Amino acid sequence: MKKLILGLLMALFLAPAFAGTYQPVDTSKLPEVKQTKLGLYLSAPEAYKMKSEGGAKVLFIDIRTKGEFLFLGTPSVTDMNIPYMEIDDPASWDKKNNRYAMSPNSDFVSAVTALADRQHLTKTDPVVLICRSGDRSSRAANLLQEAGYAKVYSVVDGFEGDMGKDGRRDVNGWKNADLPWAYKMTESQAYIR
């Protein structure tokens, strides 16, 4: 009995030391850029749990650009990469944001619908969207809501997470929560248009 109590006490006091630096997002204080019309939000761990438990009945879409999907990795539970935005081709510079200019993917809603149809899902089944940090996924969720989708969730901390004080995305997000992800993708996950 003493060993059990000692073990529980050690676990209680040592767990925070090994828990990492992941900080969940307080959805009651979301910045406007991360808010959606439906108000359906998940943290990265909650999204992983929903997809793991719901399986094929939950559509999990990585909406980052093809380059982000290919070179930065993706959650292992991703059904498909369907970019909400893509870098303009030919490339131009966005002076306001100091990056390549990006434009919305005009095929986004129809590509999501085609994927849902292939998986025998309807517009009332859950759709989980993940981007880098939750900004684009909120806009994409609003677009799908306007198209009639009723349960579109935005992963508010995204794949890489929010920016920390030192300018790195090391606060939260899929990677910082140590959830399963990989660089390897399959042809069925690839957005080819």
PDB file of C-alpha atoms in Angstrom:
ATOM      1  CA  MET A   1       0.000   0.000   0.000  1.00  0.00           C
ATOM      2  CA  LYS A   2       2.881   2.358   0.854  1.00  0.00           C
ATOM      3  CA  LYS A   3       4.452   1.707  -2.554  1.00  0.00           C
ATOM      4  CA  LEU A   4       1.162   2.499  -4.274  1.00  0.00           C
ATOM      5  CA  ILE A   5       0.760   5.778  -2.400  1.00  0.00           C
ATOM      6  CA  LEU A   6       4.418   6.709  -3.027  1.00  0.00           C
ATOM      7  CA  GLY A   7       3.981   5.914  -6.729  1.00  0.00           C
ATOM      8  CA  LEU A   8       0.844   8.048  -6.985  1.00  0.00           C
ATOM      9  CA  LEU A   9       2.539  10.954  -5.210  1.00  0.00           C
ATOM     10  CA  MET A  10       5.559  10.752  -7.521  1.00  0.00           C
ATOM     11  CA  ALA A  11       3.288  10.668 -10.570  1.00  0.00           C
ATOM     12  CA  LEU A  12       1.336  13.659  -9.283  1.00  0.00           C
ATOM     13  CA  PHE A  13       4.425  15.777  -8.683  1.00  0.00           C
ATOM     14  CA  LEU A  14       6.579  14.617 -11.593  1.00  0.00           C
ATOM     15  CA  ALA A  15       3.897  14.623 -14.320  1.00  0.00           C
ATOM     16  CA  PRO A  16       4.069  18.408 -14.871  1.00  0.00           C
ATOM     17  CA  ALA A  17       7.841  18.149 -15.365  1.00  0.00           C
ATOM     18  CA  PHE A  18       7.373  15.679 -18.205  1.00  0.00           C
ATOM     19  CA  ALA A  19       4.161  17.081 -19.670  1.00  0.00           C
ATOM     20  CA  GLY A  20       5.881  19.317 -22.216  1.00  0.00           C
ATOM     21  CA  THR A  21       4.976  22.877 -23.059  1.00  0.00           C
ATOM     22  CA  TYR A  22       1.699  22.317 -24.897  1.00  0.00           C
ATOM     23  CA  GLN A  23      -0.818  25.001 -23.939  1.00  0.00           C
ATOM     24  CA  PRO A  24      -4.431  24.408 -25.016  1.00  0.00           C
ATOM     25  CA  VAL A  25      -6.321  27.310 -26.530  1.00  0.00           C
ATOM     26  CA  ASP A  26      -9.032  28.970 -24.452  1.00  0.00           C
ATOM     27  CA  THR A  27     -11.848  29.014 -27.019  1.00  0.00           C
ATOM     28  CA  SER A  28     -13.737  31.624 -24.984  1.00  0.00           C
ATOM     29  CA  LYS A  29     -10.939  34.086 -25.850  1.00  0.00           C
ATOM     30  CA  LEU A  30     -10.382  33.289 -29.520  1.00  0.00           C
ATOM     31  CA  PRO A  31      -9.166  36.172 -31.667  1.00  0.00           C
ATOM     32  CA  GLU A  32     -11.675  37.195 -34.314  1.00  0.00           C
ATOM     33  CA  VAL A  33      -9.570  35.662 -37.100  1.00  0.00           C
ATOM     34  CA  LYS A  34     -10.074  32.197 -35.539  1.00  0.00           C
ATOM     35  CA  GLN A  35     -13.821  32.498 -34.909  1.00  0.00           C
ATOM     36  CA  THR A  36     -16.374  30.733 -37.106  1.00  0.00           C
ATOM     37  CA  LYS A  37     -20.065  31.253 -37.753  1.00  0.00           C
ATOM     38  CA  LEU A  38     -20.868  27.776 -36.422  1.00  0.00           C
ATOM     39  CA  GLY A  39     -18.711  28.228 -33.318  1.00  0.00           C
ATOM     40  CA  LEU A  40     -17.424  24.645 -33.442  1.00  0.00           C
ATOM     41  CA  TYR A  41     -13.832  24.451 -32.222  1.00  0.00           C
ATOM     42  CA  LEU A  42     -11.397  21.690 -31.329  1.00  0.00           C
ATOM     43  CA  SER A  43      -7.899  21.719 -29.917  1.00  0.00           C
ATOM     44  CA  ALA A  44      -5.441  19.436 -31.702  1.00  0.00           C
ATOM     45  CA  PRO A  45      -5.823  16.677 -29.043  1.00  0.00           C
ATOM     46  CA  GLU A  46      -9.628  16.950 -29.234  1.00  0.00           C
ATOM     47  CA  ALA A  47      -9.487  16.686 -33.041  1.00  0.00           C
ATOM     48  CA  TYR A  48      -7.302  13.588 -32.813  1.00  0.00           C
ATOM     49  CA  LYS A  49      -9.720  12.020 -30.338  1.00  0.00           C
ATOM     50  CA  MET A  50     -12.767  12.846 -32.492  1.00  0.00           C
ATOM     51  CA  LYS A  51     -11.218  11.345 -35.639  1.00  0.00           C
ATOM     52  CA  SER A  52      -9.802   8.314 -33.807  1.00  0.00           C
ATOM     53  CA  GLU A  53     -13.152   7.511 -32.216  1.00  0.00           C
ATOM     54  CA  GLY A  54     -15.313   8.488 -35.211  1.00  0.00           C
ATOM     55  CA  GLY A  55     -13.169   6.868 -37.883  1.00  0.00           C
ATOM     56  CA  ALA A  56     -14.649   7.082 -41.387  1.00  0.00           C
ATOM     57  CA  LYS A  57     -17.722   8.928 -40.048  1.00  0.00           C
ATOM     58  CA  VAL A  58     -15.543  12.011 -39.404  1.00  0.00           C
ATOM     59  CA  LEU A  59     -13.955  13.778 -42.365  1.00  0.00           C
ATOM     60  CA  PHE A  60     -10.496  15.133 -41.429  1.00  0.00           C
ATOM     61  CA  ILE A  61      -9.079  17.580 -44.002  1.00  0.00           C
ATOM     62  CA  ASP A  62      -5.690  19.291 -43.974  1.00  0.00           C
ATOM     63  CA  ILE A  63      -6.418  22.581 -45.748  1.00  0.00           C
ATOM     64  CA  ARG A  64      -2.853  23.913 -45.922  1.00  0.00           C
ATOM     65  CA  THR A  65      -1.127  24.501 -49.241  1.00  0.00           C
ATOM     66  CA  LYS A  66       0.241  21.533 -51.145  1.00  0.00           C
ATOM     67  CA  GLY A  67       3.757  22.703 -50.236  1.00  0.00           C
ATOM     68  CA  GLU A  68       2.985  22.822 -46.513  1.00  0.00           C
ATOM     69  CA  PHE A  69       1.345  19.406 -46.689  1.00  0.00           C
ATOM     70  CA  LEU A  70       4.274  17.869 -48.565  1.00  0.00           C
ATOM     71  CA  PHE A  71       7.231  19.461 -46.791  1.00  0.00           C
ATOM     72  CA  LEU A  72       6.022  20.044 -43.208  1.00  0.00           C
ATOM     73  CA  GLY A  73       4.154  16.790 -42.654  1.00  0.00           C
ATOM     74  CA  THR A  74       0.516  16.075 -41.837  1.00  0.00           C
ATOM     75  CA  PRO A  75      -1.489  14.434 -39.065  1.00  0.00           C
ATOM     76  CA  SER A  76      -1.536  10.673 -39.538  1.00  0.00           C
ATOM     77  CA  VAL A  77      -5.356  10.715 -39.467  1.00  0.00           C
ATOM     78  CA  THR A  78      -5.698  13.086 -42.446  1.00  0.00           C
ATOM     79  CA  ASP A  79      -8.203  11.878 -45.023  1.00  0.00           C
ATOM     80  CA  MET A  80      -7.025  14.335 -47.662  1.00  0.00           C
ATOM     81  CA  ASN A  81      -5.209  17.593 -48.311  1.00  0.00           C
ATOM     82  CA  ILE A  82      -7.594  20.067 -49.924  1.00  0.00           C
ATOM     83  CA  PRO A  83      -5.964  23.511 -49.882  1.00  0.00           C
ATOM     84  CA  TYR A  84      -8.221  26.400 -48.926  1.00  0.00           C
ATOM     85  CA  MET A  85      -5.610  28.853 -50.276  1.00  0.00           C
ATOM     86  CA  GLU A  86      -2.684  28.401 -52.645  1.00  0.00           C
ATOM     87  CA  ILE A  87       0.309  30.506 -53.574  1.00  0.00           C
ATOM     88  CA  ASP A  88      -0.439  32.442 -56.737  1.00  0.00           C
ATOM     89  CA  ASP A  89       1.020  31.110 -59.970  1.00  0.00           C
ATOM     90  CA  PRO A  90       2.814  33.032 -61.301  1.00  0.00           C
ATOM     91  CA  ALA A  91       4.061  34.092 -57.899  1.00  0.00           C
ATOM     92  CA  SER A  92       3.699  37.653 -56.659  1.00  0.00           C
ATOM     93  CA  TRP A  93       4.552  39.339 -53.370  1.00  0.00           C
ATOM     94  CA  ASP A  94       2.070  40.290 -50.635  1.00  0.00           C
ATOM     95  CA  LYS A  95       3.680  43.424 -49.154  1.00  0.00           C
ATOM     96  CA  LYS A  96       1.136  43.717 -46.339  1.00  0.00           C
ATOM     97  CA  ASN A  97       1.917  40.244 -44.951  1.00  0.00           C
ATOM     98  CA  ASN A  98       5.535  39.913 -46.197  1.00  0.00           C
ATOM     99  CA  ARG A  99       5.004  36.632 -48.010  1.00  0.00           C
ATOM    100  CA  TYR A 100       4.029  35.190 -51.361  1.00  0.00           C
ATOM    101  CA  ALA A 101       0.542  36.268 -52.375  1.00  0.00           C
ATOM    102  CA  MET A 102      -2.125  33.617 -51.894  1.00  0.00           C
ATOM    103  CA  SER A 103      -5.599  33.246 -53.362  1.00  0.00           C
ATOM    104  CA  PRO A 104      -8.569  31.095 -52.345  1.00  0.00           C
ATOM    105  CA  ASN A 105      -8.924  27.724 -54.054  1.00  0.00           C
ATOM    106  CA  SER A 106     -12.086  28.091 -56.188  1.00  0.00           C
ATOM    107  CA  ASP A 107     -12.445  24.281 -56.169  1.00  0.00           C
ATOM    108  CA  PHE A 108     -12.396  23.956 -52.358  1.00  0.00           C
ATOM    109  CA  VAL A 109     -16.098  23.308 -51.668  1.00  0.00           C
ATOM    110  CA  SER A 110     -16.565  20.978 -54.637  1.00  0.00           C
ATOM    111  CA  ALA A 111     -13.436  19.007 -53.665  1.00  0.00           C
ATOM    112  CA  VAL A 112     -14.709  18.613 -50.077  1.00  0.00           C
ATOM    113  CA  THR A 113     -18.100  17.508 -51.406  1.00  0.00           C
ATOM    114  CA  ALA A 114     -16.474  14.976 -53.741  1.00  0.00           C
ATOM    115  CA  LEU A 115     -14.442  13.551 -50.841  1.00  0.00           C
ATOM    116  CA  ALA A 116     -17.523  13.371 -48.612  1.00  0.00           C
ATOM    117  CA  ASP A 117     -19.420  11.584 -51.392  1.00  0.00           C
ATOM    118  CA  ARG A 118     -16.595   9.049 -51.828  1.00  0.00           C
ATOM    119  CA  GLN A 119     -16.739   8.349 -48.085  1.00  0.00           C
ATOM    120  CA  HIS A 120     -20.576   8.156 -48.127  1.00  0.00           C
ATOM    121  CA  LEU A 121     -20.922  11.153 -45.804  1.00  0.00           C
ATOM    122  CA  THR A 122     -23.523  13.900 -45.867  1.00  0.00           C
ATOM    123  CA  LYS A 123     -23.452  17.589 -45.020  1.00  0.00           C
ATOM    124  CA  THR A 124     -24.622  16.713 -41.495  1.00  0.00           C
ATOM    125  CA  ASP A 125     -21.603  14.513 -40.704  1.00  0.00           C
ATOM    126  CA  PRO A 126     -18.653  16.077 -38.833  1.00  0.00           C
ATOM    127  CA  VAL A 127     -15.893  17.737 -40.865  1.00  0.00           C
ATOM    128  CA  VAL A 128     -12.650  18.688 -39.107  1.00  0.00           C
ATOM    129  CA  LEU A 129     -10.390  21.270 -40.763  1.00  0.00           C
ATOM    130  CA  ILE A 130      -6.764  21.856 -39.825  1.00  0.00           C
ATOM    131  CA  CYS A 131      -4.351  24.482 -41.136  1.00  0.00           C
ATOM    132  CA  ARG A 132      -1.104  25.860 -39.715  1.00  0.00           C
ATOM    133  CA  SER A 133      -2.518  27.750 -36.727  1.00  0.00           C
ATOM    134  CA  GLY A 134      -6.323  27.996 -36.987  1.00  0.00           C
ATOM    135  CA  ASP A 135      -6.692  31.166 -39.084  1.00  0.00           C
ATOM    136  CA  ARG A 136      -7.403  29.648 -42.504  1.00  0.00           C
ATOM    137  CA  SER A 137      -9.429  26.773 -41.068  1.00  0.00           C
ATOM    138  CA  SER A 138     -11.891  29.265 -39.575  1.00  0.00           C
ATOM    139  CA  ARG A 139     -12.441  30.931 -42.961  1.00  0.00           C
ATOM    140  CA  ALA A 140     -12.727  27.551 -44.678  1.00  0.00           C
ATOM    141  CA  ALA A 141     -15.266  26.437 -42.043  1.00  0.00           C
ATOM    142  CA  ASN A 142     -17.362  29.511 -42.805  1.00  0.00           C
ATOM    143  CA  LEU A 143     -17.234  28.727 -46.525  1.00  0.00           C
ATOM    144  CA  LEU A 144     -18.411  25.154 -45.928  1.00  0.00           C
ATOM    145  CA  GLN A 145     -21.150  26.384 -43.571  1.00  0.00           C
ATOM    146  CA  GLU A 146     -22.389  28.711 -46.340  1.00  0.00           C
ATOM    147  CA  ALA A 147     -22.454  25.663 -48.644  1.00  0.00           C
ATOM    148  CA  GLY A 148     -24.771  23.830 -46.223  1.00  0.00           C
ATOM    149  CA  TYR A 149     -22.371  21.851 -44.032  1.00  0.00           C
ATOM    150  CA  ALA A 150     -23.741  21.759 -40.464  1.00  0.00           C
ATOM    151  CA  LYS A 151     -20.878  20.365 -38.350  1.00  0.00           C
ATOM    152  CA  VAL A 152     -17.613  21.954 -39.464  1.00  0.00           C
ATOM    153  CA  TYR A 153     -14.961  22.106 -36.743  1.00  0.00           C
ATOM    154  CA  SER A 154     -11.866  24.302 -36.860  1.00  0.00           C
ATOM    155  CA  VAL A 155      -8.726  23.051 -35.113  1.00  0.00           C
ATOM    156  CA  VAL A 156      -7.943  26.327 -33.348  1.00  0.00           C
ATOM    157  CA  ASP A 157      -4.262  25.614 -32.716  1.00  0.00           C
ATOM    158  CA  GLY A 158      -3.606  23.975 -36.081  1.00  0.00           C
ATOM    159  CA  PHE A 159      -0.762  21.718 -37.106  1.00  0.00           C
ATOM    160  CA  GLU A 160       2.138  23.945 -36.033  1.00  0.00           C
ATOM    161  CA  GLY A 161       0.442  26.020 -33.347  1.00  0.00           C
ATOM    162  CA  ASP A 162       0.414  29.607 -32.225  1.00  0.00           C
ATOM    163  CA  MET A 163       3.443  31.863 -32.166  1.00  0.00           C
ATOM    164  CA  GLY A 164       5.388  31.957 -28.897  1.00  0.00           C
ATOM    165  CA  LYS A 165       7.228  34.914 -27.394  1.00  0.00           C
ATOM    166  CA  ASP A 166      10.424  34.039 -29.265  1.00  0.00           C
ATOM    167  CA  GLY A 167       8.699  34.064 -32.674  1.00  0.00           C
ATOM    168  CA  ARG A 168       8.454  30.277 -33.025  1.00  0.00           C
ATOM    169  CA  ARG A 169       5.339  28.153 -33.312  1.00  0.00           C
ATOM    170  CA  ASP A 170       6.037  26.183 -30.164  1.00  0.00           C
ATOM    171  CA  VAL A 171       3.053  26.954 -27.933  1.00  0.00           C
ATOM    172  CA  ASN A 172       0.420  24.424 -28.977  1.00  0.00           C
ATOM    173  CA  GLY A 173      -0.762  22.708 -32.154  1.00  0.00           C
ATOM    174  CA  TRP A 174      -0.670  19.129 -33.402  1.00  0.00           C
ATOM    175  CA  LYS A 175       3.108  18.776 -33.456  1.00  0.00           C
ATOM    176  CA  ASN A 176       3.627  20.374 -30.026  1.00  0.00           C
ATOM    177  CA  ALA A 177       0.985  18.079 -28.523  1.00  0.00           C
ATOM    178  CA  ASP A 178       3.085  15.123 -29.717  1.00  0.00           C
ATOM    179  CA  LEU A 179       0.201  13.706 -31.712  1.00  0.00           C
ATOM    180  CA  PRO A 180       0.974  11.250 -34.551  1.00  0.00           C
ATOM    181  CA  TRP A 181       2.049  12.835 -37.821  1.00  0.00           C
ATOM    182  CA  ALA A 182       4.261  11.953 -40.757  1.00  0.00           C
ATOM    183  CA  TYR A 183       6.003  13.381 -43.797  1.00  0.00           C
ATOM    184  CA  LYS A 184       4.784  10.433 -45.845  1.00  0.00           C
ATOM    185  CA  MET A 185       1.601  10.954 -47.815  1.00  0.00           C
ATOM    186  CA  THR A 186      -0.449   8.681 -50.022  1.00  0.00           C
ATOM    187  CA  GLU A 187      -1.902   9.317 -53.446  1.00  0.00           C
ATOM    188  CA  SER A 188      -5.413   9.228 -51.974  1.00  0.00           C
ATOM    189  CA  GLN A 189      -4.472  12.118 -49.649  1.00  0.00           C
ATOM    190  CA  ALA A 190      -3.029  14.228 -52.461  1.00  0.00           C
ATOM    191  CA  TYR A 191      -4.975  17.112 -53.959  1.00  0.00           C
ATOM    192  CA  ILE A 192      -4.527  16.698 -57.698  1.00  0.00           C
ATOM    193  CA  ARG A 193      -6.447  19.133 -59.893  1.00  0.00           C
TER     194      ARG A 193
END
